[in-house]
Coordinates of C-alpha atoms in Angstrom, one line a residue:
K1 CA 2.6 21.6 10.3
L2 CA 5.6 21.2 7.9
E3 CA 4.6 21.2 4.3
R4 CA 6.6 19.1 1.9
K5 CA 6.6 19.2 -1.9
L6 CA 7.2 15.6 -2.7
A7 CA 7.0 14.1 -6.2
V8 CA 4.7 11.1 -6.6
I9 CA 5.5 9.0 -9.7
A10 CA 3.3 6.1 -10.7
T11 CA 4.6 3.4 -13.1
E12 CA 3.4 0.1 -14.5
V13 CA 7.0 -1.1 -14.4
I14 CA 6.5 -2.2 -10.7
R15 CA 3.0 -3.6 -11.2
E16 CA 2.2 -7.0 -9.7
R17 CA 3.1 -10.2 -11.3
Q18 CA 1.2 -10.8 -14.6
F19 CA -0.9 -14.0 -14.4
G20 CA -2.0 -14.1 -18.1
S21 CA -5.0 -16.3 -18.6
W22 CA -5.0 -17.2 -14.9
A23 CA -5.7 -13.6 -13.9
G24 CA -8.4 -13.6 -11.2
R25 CA -8.1 -17.4 -10.9
W26 CA -4.5 -17.7 -9.6
H27 CA -5.7 -19.4 -6.4
L28 CA -6.8 -22.4 -8.5
V29 CA -3.2 -23.2 -9.7
K30 CA -0.9 -21.7 -7.0
Y31 CA -0.6 -24.9 -5.0
K32 CA 0.0 -27.0 -8.1
L33 CA 2.7 -24.7 -9.3
H34 CA 4.4 -24.8 -5.9
E35 CA 4.4 -28.6 -6.0
E36 CA 6.0 -28.6 -9.5
I37 CA 8.9 -26.4 -8.4
R38 CA 9.5 -27.8 -5.0
N39 CA 12.6 -29.8 -5.9
L40 CA 14.1 -27.3 -8.4
A41 CA 17.2 -25.4 -7.6
E42 CA 16.6 -21.8 -6.5
E43 CA 17.6 -20.2 -9.9
D44 CA 15.4 -22.7 -11.7
K45 CA 12.4 -21.8 -9.5
M46 CA 12.9 -18.2 -10.6
K47 CA 12.9 -19.2 -14.3
F48 CA 10.1 -21.8 -14.2
V49 CA 7.5 -21.2 -16.9
F50 CA 3.9 -22.0 -16.1
E51 CA 1.8 -21.4 -19.2
D52 CA 1.4 -17.6 -19.8
V53 CA 2.2 -16.5 -16.2
E54 CA 5.1 -14.1 -15.8
T55 CA 8.2 -15.8 -14.4
E56 CA 9.7 -14.7 -11.1
E57 CA 12.9 -14.0 -13.0
H58 CA 11.1 -11.6 -15.4
L59 CA 9.4 -9.9 -12.4
Y60 CA 12.8 -9.5 -10.7
E61 CA 14.3 -8.0 -13.9
R62 CA 11.6 -5.4 -14.2
F63 CA 12.0 -4.4 -10.5
N64 CA 15.8 -4.4 -10.7
V65 CA 15.9 -2.1 -13.8
F66 CA 13.5 0.3 -12.0
L67 CA 15.5 0.3 -8.8
R68 CA 18.8 0.9 -10.7
E69 CA 17.3 3.9 -12.5
I70 CA 16.0 5.3 -9.2
A71 CA 19.4 4.8 -7.6
I72 CA 21.0 6.9 -10.4
V73 CA 18.4 9.6 -10.7
Y74 CA 18.0 10.0 -6.9
A75 CA 21.6 9.3 -5.8
A76 CA 22.2 10.2 -2.1
K77 CA 18.4 10.7 -1.6
T78 CA 15.8 8.8 0.3
V79 CA 13.1 7.3 -1.9
L80 CA 10.0 5.4 -0.9
V81 CA 8.9 2.7 -3.4
A82 CA 5.5 1.1 -2.8
C83 CA 4.8 -2.1 -4.6
H84 CA 3.4 -5.6 -4.4
G85 CA 4.8 -8.2 -2.0
N86 CA 5.8 -10.5 -4.8
L87 CA 8.2 -7.9 -6.2
M88 CA 9.6 -7.4 -2.7
R89 CA 10.1 -11.2 -2.3
T90 CA 12.0 -11.6 -5.5
L91 CA 14.5 -8.9 -4.5
L92 CA 15.0 -10.5 -1.1
W93 CA 15.7 -13.8 -2.9
K94 CA 18.2 -12.2 -5.2
L95 CA 19.9 -10.4 -2.4
G96 CA 20.4 -13.8 -0.7
W97 CA 18.4 -12.9 2.4
A98 CA 16.0 -15.8 2.0
T99 CA 15.2 -18.8 -0.2
Y100 CA 12.1 -19.2 -2.3
H101 CA 10.5 -21.4 0.3
Q102 CA 11.4 -19.2 3.2
L103 CA 9.3 -16.4 1.7
P104 CA 6.1 -18.0 0.5
S105 CA 3.1 -16.0 -0.7
G106 CA 1.7 -14.0 2.1
S107 CA 5.0 -13.7 4.0
I108 CA 5.1 -10.0 3.7
E109 CA 2.5 -8.2 5.7
N110 CA 0.3 -5.4 4.2
T111 CA 2.4 -2.8 5.9
G112 CA 5.7 -4.7 5.5
Y113 CA 8.7 -3.0 4.2
Y114 CA 12.5 -3.2 4.0
I115 CA 15.2 -0.6 3.7
I116 CA 17.9 -1.0 1.1
E117 CA 20.8 1.2 0.2
S118 CA 22.6 1.5 -3.1
D119 CA 26.0 2.7 -4.2
G120 CA 24.7 3.0 -7.7
T121 CA 25.7 -0.5 -8.6
E122 CA 24.9 -2.8 -5.8
F123 CA 21.9 -3.0 -3.3
Y124 CA 22.4 -3.6 0.4
L125 CA 19.6 -4.8 2.7
K126 CA 19.7 -2.8 5.9
E127 CA 16.6 -3.9 7.7
T128 CA 13.2 -5.5 7.3
H129 CA 9.8 -5.0 9.0
G130 CA 6.7 -7.1 8.6
V131 CA 8.7 -9.7 6.5
N132 CA 8.1 -13.2 8.0
K133 CA 10.9 -15.5 6.9
K134 CA 10.4 -19.2 7.6
E135 CA 13.3 -21.2 8.9
E136 CA 14.2 -24.2 6.8

């Protein structure tokens, strides 16, 4: 057996999307929200404000800052980041791999993941597993 001494770092920076007063009741408004944003441009969907629910744009900004810090601190290293599917979806949207509607809630399986590489500035998607992209 090979023993490895790996650091495990927990951070709230990559916590799931904050639902404000809708916490625990998100299922009640999710379909209404999707109807309201259906005809918006992709960037407008990311910035759409629904009461006190965190926007997709803010969610992406949190994740992006975290990933950039990781890319600098652990340059040329392999790092595993475990997080919620909504964070994963926002990065895939921003990387241009899929549109908002191609990755609806639930499109990333519980064991889904993707591999990205970074040169310290940009992120490059290498492969996906358990990510179910709908065709438009």
